[in-house]
XYZ file of C-alpha atoms in Angstrom:
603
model
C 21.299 18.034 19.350
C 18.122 17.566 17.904
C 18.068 20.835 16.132
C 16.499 19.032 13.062
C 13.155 18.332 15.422
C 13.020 21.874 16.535
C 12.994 23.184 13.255
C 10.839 20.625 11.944
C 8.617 21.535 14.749
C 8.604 25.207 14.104
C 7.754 24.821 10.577
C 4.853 22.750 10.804
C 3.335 25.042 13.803
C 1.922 27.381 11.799
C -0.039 25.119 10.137
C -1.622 22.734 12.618
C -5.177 24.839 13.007
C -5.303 24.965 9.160
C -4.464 21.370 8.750
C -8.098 20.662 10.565
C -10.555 23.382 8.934
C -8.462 22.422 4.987
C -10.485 18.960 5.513
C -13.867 20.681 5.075
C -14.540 19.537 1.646
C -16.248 16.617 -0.023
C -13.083 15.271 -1.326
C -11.826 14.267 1.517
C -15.049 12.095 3.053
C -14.664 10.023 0.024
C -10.969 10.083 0.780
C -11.597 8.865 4.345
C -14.230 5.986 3.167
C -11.519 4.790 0.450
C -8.325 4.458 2.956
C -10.571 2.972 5.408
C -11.167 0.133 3.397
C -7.456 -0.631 2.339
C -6.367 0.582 5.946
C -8.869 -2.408 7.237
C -8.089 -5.027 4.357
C -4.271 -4.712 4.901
C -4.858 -5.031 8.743
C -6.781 -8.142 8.410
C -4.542 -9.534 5.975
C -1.341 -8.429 7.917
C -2.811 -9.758 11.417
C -4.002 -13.170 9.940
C -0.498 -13.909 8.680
C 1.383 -12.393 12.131
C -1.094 -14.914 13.743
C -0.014 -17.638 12.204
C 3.694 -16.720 12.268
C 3.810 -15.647 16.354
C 0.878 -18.856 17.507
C -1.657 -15.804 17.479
C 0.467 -13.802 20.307
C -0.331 -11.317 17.740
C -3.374 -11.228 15.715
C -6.523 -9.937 13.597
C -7.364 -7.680 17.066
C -3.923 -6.647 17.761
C -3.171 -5.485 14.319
C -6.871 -3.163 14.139
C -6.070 -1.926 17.989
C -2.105 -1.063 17.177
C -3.183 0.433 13.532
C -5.950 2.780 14.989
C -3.531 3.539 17.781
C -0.216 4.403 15.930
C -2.146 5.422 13.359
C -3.867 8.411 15.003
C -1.229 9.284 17.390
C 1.326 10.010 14.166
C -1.722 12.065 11.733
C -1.902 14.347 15.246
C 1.669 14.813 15.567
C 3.856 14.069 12.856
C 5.583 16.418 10.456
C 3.122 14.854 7.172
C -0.318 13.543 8.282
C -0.682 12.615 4.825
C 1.648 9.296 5.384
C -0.226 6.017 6.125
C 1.073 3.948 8.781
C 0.784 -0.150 8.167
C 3.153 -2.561 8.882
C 5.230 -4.263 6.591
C 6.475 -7.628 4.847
C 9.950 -7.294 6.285
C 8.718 -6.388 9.216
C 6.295 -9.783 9.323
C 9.558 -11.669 8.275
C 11.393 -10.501 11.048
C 8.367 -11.405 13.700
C 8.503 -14.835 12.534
C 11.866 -15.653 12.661
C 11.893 -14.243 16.046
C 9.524 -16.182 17.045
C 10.828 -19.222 15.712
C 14.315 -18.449 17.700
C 12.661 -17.493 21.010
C 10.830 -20.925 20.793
C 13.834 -23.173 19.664
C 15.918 -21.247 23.131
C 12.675 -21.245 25.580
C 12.275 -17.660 25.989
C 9.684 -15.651 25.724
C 8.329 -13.608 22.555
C 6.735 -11.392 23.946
C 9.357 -10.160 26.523
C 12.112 -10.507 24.198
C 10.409 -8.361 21.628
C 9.659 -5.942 24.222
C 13.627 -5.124 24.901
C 14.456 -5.034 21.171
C 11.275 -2.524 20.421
C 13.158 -0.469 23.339
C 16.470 -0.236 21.859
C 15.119 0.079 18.407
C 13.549 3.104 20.061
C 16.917 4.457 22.070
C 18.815 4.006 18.557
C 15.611 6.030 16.856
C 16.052 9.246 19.300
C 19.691 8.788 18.692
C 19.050 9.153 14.697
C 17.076 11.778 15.511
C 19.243 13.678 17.843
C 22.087 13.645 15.486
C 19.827 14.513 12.700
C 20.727 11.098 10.855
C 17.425 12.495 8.410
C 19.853 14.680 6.150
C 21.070 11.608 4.781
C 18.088 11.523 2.835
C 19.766 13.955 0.186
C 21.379 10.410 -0.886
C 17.595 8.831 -1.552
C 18.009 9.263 -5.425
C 15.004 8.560 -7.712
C 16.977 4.780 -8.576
C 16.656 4.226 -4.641
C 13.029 6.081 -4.219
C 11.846 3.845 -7.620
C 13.389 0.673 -6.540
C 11.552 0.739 -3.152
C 8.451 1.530 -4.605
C 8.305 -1.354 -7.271
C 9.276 -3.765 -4.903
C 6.320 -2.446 -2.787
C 3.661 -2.078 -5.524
C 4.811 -5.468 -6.750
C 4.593 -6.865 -3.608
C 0.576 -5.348 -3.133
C -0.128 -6.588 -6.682
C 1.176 -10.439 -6.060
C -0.556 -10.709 -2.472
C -3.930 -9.582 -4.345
C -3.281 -12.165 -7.060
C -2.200 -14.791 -4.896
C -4.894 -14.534 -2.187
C -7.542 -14.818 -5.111
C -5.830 -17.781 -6.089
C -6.277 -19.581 -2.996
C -9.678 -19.138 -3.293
C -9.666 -22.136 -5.222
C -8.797 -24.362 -2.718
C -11.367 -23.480 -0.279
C -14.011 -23.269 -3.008
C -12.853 -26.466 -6.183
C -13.775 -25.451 -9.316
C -16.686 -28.038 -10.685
C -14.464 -29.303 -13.995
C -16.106 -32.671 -13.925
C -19.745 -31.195 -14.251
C -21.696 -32.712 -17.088
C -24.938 -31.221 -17.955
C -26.282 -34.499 -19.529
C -25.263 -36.420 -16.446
C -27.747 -34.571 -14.756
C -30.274 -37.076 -13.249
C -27.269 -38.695 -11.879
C -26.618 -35.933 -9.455
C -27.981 -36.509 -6.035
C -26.846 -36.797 -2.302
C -29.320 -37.705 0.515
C -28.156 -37.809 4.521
C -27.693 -41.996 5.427
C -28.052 -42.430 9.248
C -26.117 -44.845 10.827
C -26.660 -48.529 11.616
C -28.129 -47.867 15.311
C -29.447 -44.281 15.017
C -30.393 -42.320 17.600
C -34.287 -41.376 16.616
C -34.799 -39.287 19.358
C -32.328 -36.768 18.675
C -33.716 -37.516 15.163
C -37.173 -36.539 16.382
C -36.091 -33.355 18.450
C -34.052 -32.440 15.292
C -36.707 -32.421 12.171
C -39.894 -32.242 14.678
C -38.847 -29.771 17.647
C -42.654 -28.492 18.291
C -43.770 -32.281 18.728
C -41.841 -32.614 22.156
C -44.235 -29.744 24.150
C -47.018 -32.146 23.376
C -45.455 -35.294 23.891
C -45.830 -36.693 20.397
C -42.998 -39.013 18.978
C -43.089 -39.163 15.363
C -42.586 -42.789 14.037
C -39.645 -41.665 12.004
C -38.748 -44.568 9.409
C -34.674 -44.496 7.874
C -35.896 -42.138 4.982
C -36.435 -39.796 7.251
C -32.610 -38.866 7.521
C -32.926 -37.248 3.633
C -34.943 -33.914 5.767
C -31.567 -33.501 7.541
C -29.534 -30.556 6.223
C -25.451 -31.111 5.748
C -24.674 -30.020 9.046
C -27.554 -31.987 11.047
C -26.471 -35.306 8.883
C -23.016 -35.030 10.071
C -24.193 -33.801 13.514
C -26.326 -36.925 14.155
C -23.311 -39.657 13.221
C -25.154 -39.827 9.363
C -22.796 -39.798 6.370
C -23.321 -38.118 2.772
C -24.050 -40.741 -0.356
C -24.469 -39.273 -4.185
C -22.292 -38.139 -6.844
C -23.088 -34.485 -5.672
C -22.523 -34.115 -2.314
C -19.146 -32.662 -2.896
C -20.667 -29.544 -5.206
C -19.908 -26.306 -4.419
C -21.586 -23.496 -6.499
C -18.657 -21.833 -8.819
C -17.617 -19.087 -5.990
C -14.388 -19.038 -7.548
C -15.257 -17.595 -11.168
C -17.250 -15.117 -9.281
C -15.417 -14.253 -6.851
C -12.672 -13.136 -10.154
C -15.568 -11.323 -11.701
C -16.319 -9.290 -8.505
C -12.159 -9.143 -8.404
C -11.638 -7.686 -12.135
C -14.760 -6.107 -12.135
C -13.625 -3.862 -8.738
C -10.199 -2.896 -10.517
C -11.729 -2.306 -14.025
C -14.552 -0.074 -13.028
C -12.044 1.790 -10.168
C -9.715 2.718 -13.148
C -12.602 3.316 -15.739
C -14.012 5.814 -12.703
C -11.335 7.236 -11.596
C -10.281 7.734 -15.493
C -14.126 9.930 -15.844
C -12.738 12.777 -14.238
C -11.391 13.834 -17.813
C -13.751 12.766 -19.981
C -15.300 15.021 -22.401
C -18.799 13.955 -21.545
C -20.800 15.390 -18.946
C -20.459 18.564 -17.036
C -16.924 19.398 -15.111
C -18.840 19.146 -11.463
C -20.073 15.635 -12.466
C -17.100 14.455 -13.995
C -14.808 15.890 -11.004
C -17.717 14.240 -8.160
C -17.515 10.668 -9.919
C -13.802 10.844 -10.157
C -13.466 11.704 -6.480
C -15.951 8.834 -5.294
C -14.338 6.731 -7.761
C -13.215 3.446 -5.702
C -16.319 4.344 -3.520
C -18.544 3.734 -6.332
C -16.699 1.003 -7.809
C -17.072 -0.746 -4.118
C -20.806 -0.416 -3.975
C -21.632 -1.410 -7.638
C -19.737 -4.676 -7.083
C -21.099 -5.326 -3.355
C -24.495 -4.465 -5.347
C -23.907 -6.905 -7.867
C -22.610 -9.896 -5.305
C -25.538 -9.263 -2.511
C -28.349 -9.746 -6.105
C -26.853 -13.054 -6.847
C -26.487 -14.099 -3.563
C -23.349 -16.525 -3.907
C -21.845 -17.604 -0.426
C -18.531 -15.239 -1.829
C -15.636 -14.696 1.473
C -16.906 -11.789 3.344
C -14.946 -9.450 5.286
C -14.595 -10.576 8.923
C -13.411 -8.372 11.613
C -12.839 -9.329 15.533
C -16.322 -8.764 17.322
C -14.781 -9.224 20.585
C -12.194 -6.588 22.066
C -9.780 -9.574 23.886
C -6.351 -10.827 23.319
C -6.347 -13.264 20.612
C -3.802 -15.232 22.537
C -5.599 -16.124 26.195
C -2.401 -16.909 27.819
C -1.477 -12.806 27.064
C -2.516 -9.813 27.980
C -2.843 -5.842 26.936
C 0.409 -5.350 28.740
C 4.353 -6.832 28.255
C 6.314 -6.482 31.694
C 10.078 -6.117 31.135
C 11.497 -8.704 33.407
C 11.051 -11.747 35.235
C 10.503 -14.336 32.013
C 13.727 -13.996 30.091
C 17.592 -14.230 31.832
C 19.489 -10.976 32.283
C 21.710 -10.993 29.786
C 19.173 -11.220 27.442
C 18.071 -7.757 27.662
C 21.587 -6.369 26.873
C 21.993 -8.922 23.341
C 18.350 -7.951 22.334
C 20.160 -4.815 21.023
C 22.178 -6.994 18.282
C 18.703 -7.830 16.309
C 17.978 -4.160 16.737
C 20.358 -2.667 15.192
C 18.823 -4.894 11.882
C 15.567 -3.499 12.724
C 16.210 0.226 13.134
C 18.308 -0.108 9.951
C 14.829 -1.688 8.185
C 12.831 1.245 10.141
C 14.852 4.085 9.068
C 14.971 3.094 5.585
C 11.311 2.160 5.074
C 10.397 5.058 6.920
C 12.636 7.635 4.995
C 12.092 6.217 1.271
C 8.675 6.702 1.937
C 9.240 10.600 3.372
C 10.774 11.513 0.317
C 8.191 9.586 -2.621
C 5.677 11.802 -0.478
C 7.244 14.559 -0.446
C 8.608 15.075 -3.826
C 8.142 18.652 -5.957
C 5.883 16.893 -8.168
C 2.906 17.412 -5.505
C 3.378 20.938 -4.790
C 3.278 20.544 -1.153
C 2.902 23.814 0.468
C 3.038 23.502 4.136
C 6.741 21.893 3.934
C 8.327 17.941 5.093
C 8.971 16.911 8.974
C 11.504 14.205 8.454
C 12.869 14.737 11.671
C 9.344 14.426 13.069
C 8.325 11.914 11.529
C 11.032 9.598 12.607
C 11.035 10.795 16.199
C 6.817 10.160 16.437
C 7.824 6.090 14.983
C 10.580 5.845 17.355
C 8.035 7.040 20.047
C 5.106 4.289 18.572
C 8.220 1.684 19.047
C 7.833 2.058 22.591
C 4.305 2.074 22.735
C 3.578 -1.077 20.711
C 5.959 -3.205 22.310
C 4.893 -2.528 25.832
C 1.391 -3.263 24.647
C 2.639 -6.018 22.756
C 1.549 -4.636 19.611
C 2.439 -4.978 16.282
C 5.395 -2.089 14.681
C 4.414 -0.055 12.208
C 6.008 2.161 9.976
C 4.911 4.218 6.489
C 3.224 2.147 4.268
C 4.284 3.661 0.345
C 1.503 2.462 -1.802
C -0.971 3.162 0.702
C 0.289 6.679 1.197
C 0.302 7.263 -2.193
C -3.451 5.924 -2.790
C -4.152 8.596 0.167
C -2.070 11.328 -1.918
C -3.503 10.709 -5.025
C -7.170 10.753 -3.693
C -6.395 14.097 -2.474
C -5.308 15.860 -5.591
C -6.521 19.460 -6.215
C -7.450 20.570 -10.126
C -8.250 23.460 -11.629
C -11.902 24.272 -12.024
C -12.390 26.215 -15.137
C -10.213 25.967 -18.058
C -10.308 26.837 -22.625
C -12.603 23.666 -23.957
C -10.451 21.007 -24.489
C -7.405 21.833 -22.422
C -6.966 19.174 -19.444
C -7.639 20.569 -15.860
C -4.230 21.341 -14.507
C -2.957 19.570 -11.251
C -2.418 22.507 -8.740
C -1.387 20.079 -5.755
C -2.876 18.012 -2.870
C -4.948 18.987 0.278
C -2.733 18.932 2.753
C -4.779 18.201 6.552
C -4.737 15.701 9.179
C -8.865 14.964 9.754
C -8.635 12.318 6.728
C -5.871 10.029 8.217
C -7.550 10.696 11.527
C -10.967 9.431 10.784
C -9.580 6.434 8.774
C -7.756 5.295 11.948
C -10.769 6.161 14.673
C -12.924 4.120 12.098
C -10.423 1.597 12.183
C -10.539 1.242 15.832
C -14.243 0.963 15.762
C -14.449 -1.521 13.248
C -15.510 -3.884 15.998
C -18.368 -2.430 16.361
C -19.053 -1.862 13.019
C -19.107 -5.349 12.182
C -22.430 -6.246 11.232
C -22.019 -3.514 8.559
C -18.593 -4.818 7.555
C -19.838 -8.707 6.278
C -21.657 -7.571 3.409
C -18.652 -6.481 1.864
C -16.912 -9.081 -0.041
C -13.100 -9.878 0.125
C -12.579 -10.375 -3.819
C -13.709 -6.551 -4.133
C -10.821 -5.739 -1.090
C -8.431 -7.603 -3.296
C -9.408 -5.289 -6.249
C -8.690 -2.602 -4.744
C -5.657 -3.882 -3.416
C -4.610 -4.280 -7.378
C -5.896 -1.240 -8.023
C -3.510 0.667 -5.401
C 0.012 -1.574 -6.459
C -1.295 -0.689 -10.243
C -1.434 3.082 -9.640
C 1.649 3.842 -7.321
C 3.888 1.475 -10.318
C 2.561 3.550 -12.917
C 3.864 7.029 -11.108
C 7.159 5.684 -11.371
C 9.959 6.754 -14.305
C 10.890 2.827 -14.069
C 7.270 2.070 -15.699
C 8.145 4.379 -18.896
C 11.280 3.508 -19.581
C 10.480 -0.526 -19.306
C 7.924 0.245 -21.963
C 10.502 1.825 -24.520
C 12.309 -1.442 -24.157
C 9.143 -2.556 -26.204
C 8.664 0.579 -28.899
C 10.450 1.400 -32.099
C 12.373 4.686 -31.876
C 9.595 6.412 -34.282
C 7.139 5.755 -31.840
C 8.691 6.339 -28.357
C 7.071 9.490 -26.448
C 8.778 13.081 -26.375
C 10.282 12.168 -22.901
C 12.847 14.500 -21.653
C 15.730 12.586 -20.852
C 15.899 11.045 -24.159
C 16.923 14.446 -25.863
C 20.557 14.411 -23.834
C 20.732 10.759 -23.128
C 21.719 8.063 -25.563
C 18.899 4.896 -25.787
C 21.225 2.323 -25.163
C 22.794 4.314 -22.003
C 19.041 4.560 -20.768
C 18.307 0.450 -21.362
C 21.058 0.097 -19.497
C 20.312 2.214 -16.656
C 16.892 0.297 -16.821
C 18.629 -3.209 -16.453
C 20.293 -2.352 -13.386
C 17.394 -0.975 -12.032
C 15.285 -4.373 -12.782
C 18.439 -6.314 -11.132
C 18.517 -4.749 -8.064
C 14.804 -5.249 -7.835
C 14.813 -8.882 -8.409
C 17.654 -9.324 -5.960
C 15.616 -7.529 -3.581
C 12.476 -9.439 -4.273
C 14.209 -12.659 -3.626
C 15.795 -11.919 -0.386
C 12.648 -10.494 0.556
C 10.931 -14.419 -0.207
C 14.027 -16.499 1.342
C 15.270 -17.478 4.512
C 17.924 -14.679 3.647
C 15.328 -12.072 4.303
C 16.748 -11.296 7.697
C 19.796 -9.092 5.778
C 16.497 -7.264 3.469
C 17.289 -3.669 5.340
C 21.331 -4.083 4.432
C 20.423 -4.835 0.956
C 18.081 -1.407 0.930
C 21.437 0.452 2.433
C 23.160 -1.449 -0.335
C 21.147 0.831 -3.098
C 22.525 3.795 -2.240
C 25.924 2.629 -2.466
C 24.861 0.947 -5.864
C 23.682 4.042 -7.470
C 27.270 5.779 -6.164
C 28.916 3.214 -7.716
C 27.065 3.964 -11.108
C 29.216 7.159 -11.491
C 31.805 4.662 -12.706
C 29.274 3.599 -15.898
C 27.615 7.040 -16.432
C 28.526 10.143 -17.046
C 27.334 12.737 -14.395
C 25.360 14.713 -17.117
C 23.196 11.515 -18.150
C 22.740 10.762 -14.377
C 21.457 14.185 -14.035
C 18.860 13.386 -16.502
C 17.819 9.840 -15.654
C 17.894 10.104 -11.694
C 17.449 13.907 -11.024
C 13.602 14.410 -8.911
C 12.639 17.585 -10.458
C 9.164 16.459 -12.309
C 9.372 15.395 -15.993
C 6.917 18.335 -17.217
C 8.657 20.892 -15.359
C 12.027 19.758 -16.789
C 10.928 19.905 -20.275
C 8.845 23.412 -19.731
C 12.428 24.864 -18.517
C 14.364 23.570 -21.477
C 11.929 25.245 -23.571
C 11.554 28.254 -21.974
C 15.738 28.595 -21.964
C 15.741 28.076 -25.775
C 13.027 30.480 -26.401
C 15.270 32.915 -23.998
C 18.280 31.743 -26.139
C 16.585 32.374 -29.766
C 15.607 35.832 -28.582
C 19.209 37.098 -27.584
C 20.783 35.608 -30.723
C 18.213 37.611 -32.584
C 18.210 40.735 -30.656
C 21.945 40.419 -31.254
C 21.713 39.743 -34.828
C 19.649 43.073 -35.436
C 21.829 45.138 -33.120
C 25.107 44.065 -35.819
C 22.890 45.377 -38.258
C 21.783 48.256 -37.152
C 25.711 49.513 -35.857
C 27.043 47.927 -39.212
C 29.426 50.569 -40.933
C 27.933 51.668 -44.336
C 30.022 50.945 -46.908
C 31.080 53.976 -49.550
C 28.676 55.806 -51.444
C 28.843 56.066 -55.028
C 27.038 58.504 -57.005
C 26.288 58.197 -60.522
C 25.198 61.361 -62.314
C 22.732 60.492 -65.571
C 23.482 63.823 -66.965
């Protein structure tokens, strides 16, 4: 029994001093600044929605205290610091039907969630004791690419749809006519019987320490602001008193403007302009940069734009609640034993979410040198389970396109190179301090929140774009959806397309895009609640695809090993190849019997 976690352990030992003193470079502080910013985003975003799903017995508070908590606790102990912990969609799904069951049957949430977070936990040491991680060799790239999409897809919709809604909270002025503009007023009307000495103390509070009362006629009320008209019982009259300045077109400027410049920034790093150490800084501190231009640009115009608001008081969000769940007294008995039915959905949901995402990060493409810790990994979440429900916090699990963002921010490149020639990609910095900091930061957001409001949410929701744009462009799935769309003349050299036949690779393709709609929509319906089956259901899809394809083009089109390494060891076999056949040919030669000699004499 868990021999997996021992040796998991073991292997990461070694490493645990240099995982602190590999942070000391300048890469990773603009790391740290860039995941704090989606860390707190996706937080906000994720507690707002759990508040209105659980009648704020969870909220904005709980999700920053539960994030920094989990969060730190798993970048100081797990097997890769490099993951990300967030919670999830399916996870909010399953919170509010919960919720919505506990209150239809009178018992409580909060307790009830408690003894399911326990036996997800008991079932999680269990998986971890009988080293359940090895199933993992069955994560194929059609399950790791599938997972991905739907998550990348599912960052890149929430971005798009939460700028949407912008503009319902702020119309857009279609009716506005500039020749119609000396029709355009609104003045404050007071009421029939107003009350003129609020009026007085209102417009005139200096007069009242001298004991002066202003004669204050009905035209008076047009001094009032909005909020003092309403205040006072007065009512709004004019064709204009329902403007509001165009926040929405700006707010999609700041929006496009954040991704455009992050992936013009980001793209600098291999420019031929500049010097290497300026291309490589600006590169680095892309998303950084692209943060503060845009927070420049909105803080010079000075539009009212939605600002990033974080709790400023450390308190429940619910009153009726507290910091800690107790176990028993709310709930009947036999409540504690069937809480382990919903669990078994939710460890099924855990262990998927959690292991997909253990395997995109760790794949040979990133050159990780100081080895996985699936086993660990899964044994710190199990642990976390605990934690958060006692506290009543919410679970959390490894968020993939966040992870990824923190992967990709961290990638080491050579320094010199021939003019011309590309820097090569020589892996990522592998440490703990960046994950660290990002959740300690997160923790003290509270206190950082006078700081924080300057920052505008459209430029959050860019980044958010930004992040579901770059993890669905790492993905095979991306290339081969674009061949659907090219001529054979002009499709790239891509490797699998040498042993596999087109149409066998549109069809692997189509599946893939089925699967991921089906997933997609159980992920939006009522039917979400059977979400972590259908993600156990991919594995036994791609097993079943043995029946379609061949085993030699499933090597090709789900195999991990990177794309340019592939292609570099076909080449270097037929080089290998070319030379025997021609050290062969001139060995025949040489060993060739001569053939009879004839001699002709001229005499």
């Amino acid at each position: 029994l868990f021999g997996g976690l021992i040796k998991d352990i073991q292997r990461k030992a070694p490493w645990y001093c240099s995982d602190f003193y590999d942070a000391l470079n300048l890469q990773c502080f603009s790391a740290t600044l860039y995941i704090y910013l989606a860390t707190v985003t996706n937080a906000i975003t994720f507690g707002g929605m759990l508040g209105d799903a659980t009648d704020n017995m969870q909220g904005v508070l709980e999700s920053f205290l539960g994030t920094a908590i989990a969060g730190a606790f798993f970048c100081l102990c797990s097997g890769q610091p490099l993951t990300i912990l967030s919670s999830t969609g399916p996870v909010l799904v399953f919170e509010r039907l919960l919720f919505s069951f506990s209150k239809d049957y009178s018992f409580d949430y909060l307790e009830f969630r408690l003894w399911i977070g326990l036996w997800v936990a008991f079932f999680g040491l269990i998986l971890v004791a009988t080293e359940a991680s090895y199933l993992v060799q069955y994560f194929t790239r059609f399950t790791e690419e599938g997972f991905c999409a739907l998550i990348s897809f599912i960052f890149i919709y929430d971005a798009v749809k939460k700028m949407l809604s912008l503009a319902e909270h702020f119309p857009i002025n279609w009716d506005y006519k500039i020749s119609d503009v000396p029709l355009y007023s609104c003045t404050c009307r007071g009421p029939e019987r107003g009350n003129s000495s609020l009026l007085n103390e209102t417009l005139f509070p200096a007069s009242r320490g001298f004991g002066q009362q202003a004669d204050l006629e009905s035209g008076n009320w047009s001094l009032l602001t909005k909020d003092q008209c309403v205040q006072l019982g007065g009512h709004l009259v004019g064709k204009s008193c329902n403007y509001v300045p165009d926040i929405t077109f700006m707010s999609f400027v700041l929006f496009l403007g954040t991704f455009l410049c992050s992936m013009m920034l980001k793209g600098f790093k291999t420019s031929r302009y500049f010097p290497t150490m300026l291309r490589r800084l600006v590169g680095d501190f892309a998303i950084i940069l692209a943060i503060l231009i845009f927070c420049g640009i909105d803080a010079v115009l000075g539009l009212e734009t939605p600002k990033l608001i974080v709790p400023s008081e450390f308190k429940p969000t619910n009153p009726t609640r507290g910091w800690v769940v107790f176990p028993f007294g709310a709930n009947p008995w036999w409540v504690y034993l069937v809480s382990s039915v919903p669990a078994i959905l939710v460890i099924i949901l855990i262990f998927m979410d959690q292991q997909i995402t253990a395997v995109i990060l760790n794949r040979k493409e990133y050159k990780l040198q100081k080895g996985a810790g699936f086993h660990l990994d899964f044994f710190c979440v199990s642990l976390l389970m605990i934690l958060t429900s006692v506290m009543g916090l919410p679970w959390y699990v490894s968020a993939t396109v966040i992870s990824l963002a923190h992967m990709d921010s961290l990638k080491k490149e050579s320094t010199t190179c021939a003019p011309g020639e590309q820097p090569k990609f020589l892996g990522i910095r592998e440490q703990r301090m960046t994950g660290l900091m990002v959740f300690l930061l997160t923790g003290l957001s509270v206190f950082l929140a006078p700081v924080l409001k300057f920052i505008p949410m459209p430029v959050l929701y860019g980044i958010f774009l930004y992040m579901g744009v770059s993890a669905l462009s790492s993905i095979q799935l991306t290339d081969r959806l674009q061949l659907l769309l090219m001529p054979a003349k002009h499709q790239p050299d891509f490797i699998y397309l040498r042993h596999v036949p087109l149409r066998k690779v549109h069809l692997f393709t189509f599946i893939q895009i089925l699967c991921l709609a089906v997933l997609w929509i159980l992920k939006s319906t009522e039917a979400a609640i059977i979400f972590p089956l259908m993600l156990l259901a991919l594995v036994g899809i791609r097993k079943a695809m043995e029946c379609i394809f061949s085993l030699h083009d499933l090597a090709w089109l789900d195999d991990i090993i990177p794309e340019k390494d592939r292609k570099e060891e076909e080449e270097e076999l037929k080089r290998k190849q070319d030379l025997d056949e021609s050290d062969s040919e001139e060995s025949e030669r040489m060993y060739q019997e001569k053939g009879p000699e004839i001699n002709i004499s001229v005499n």
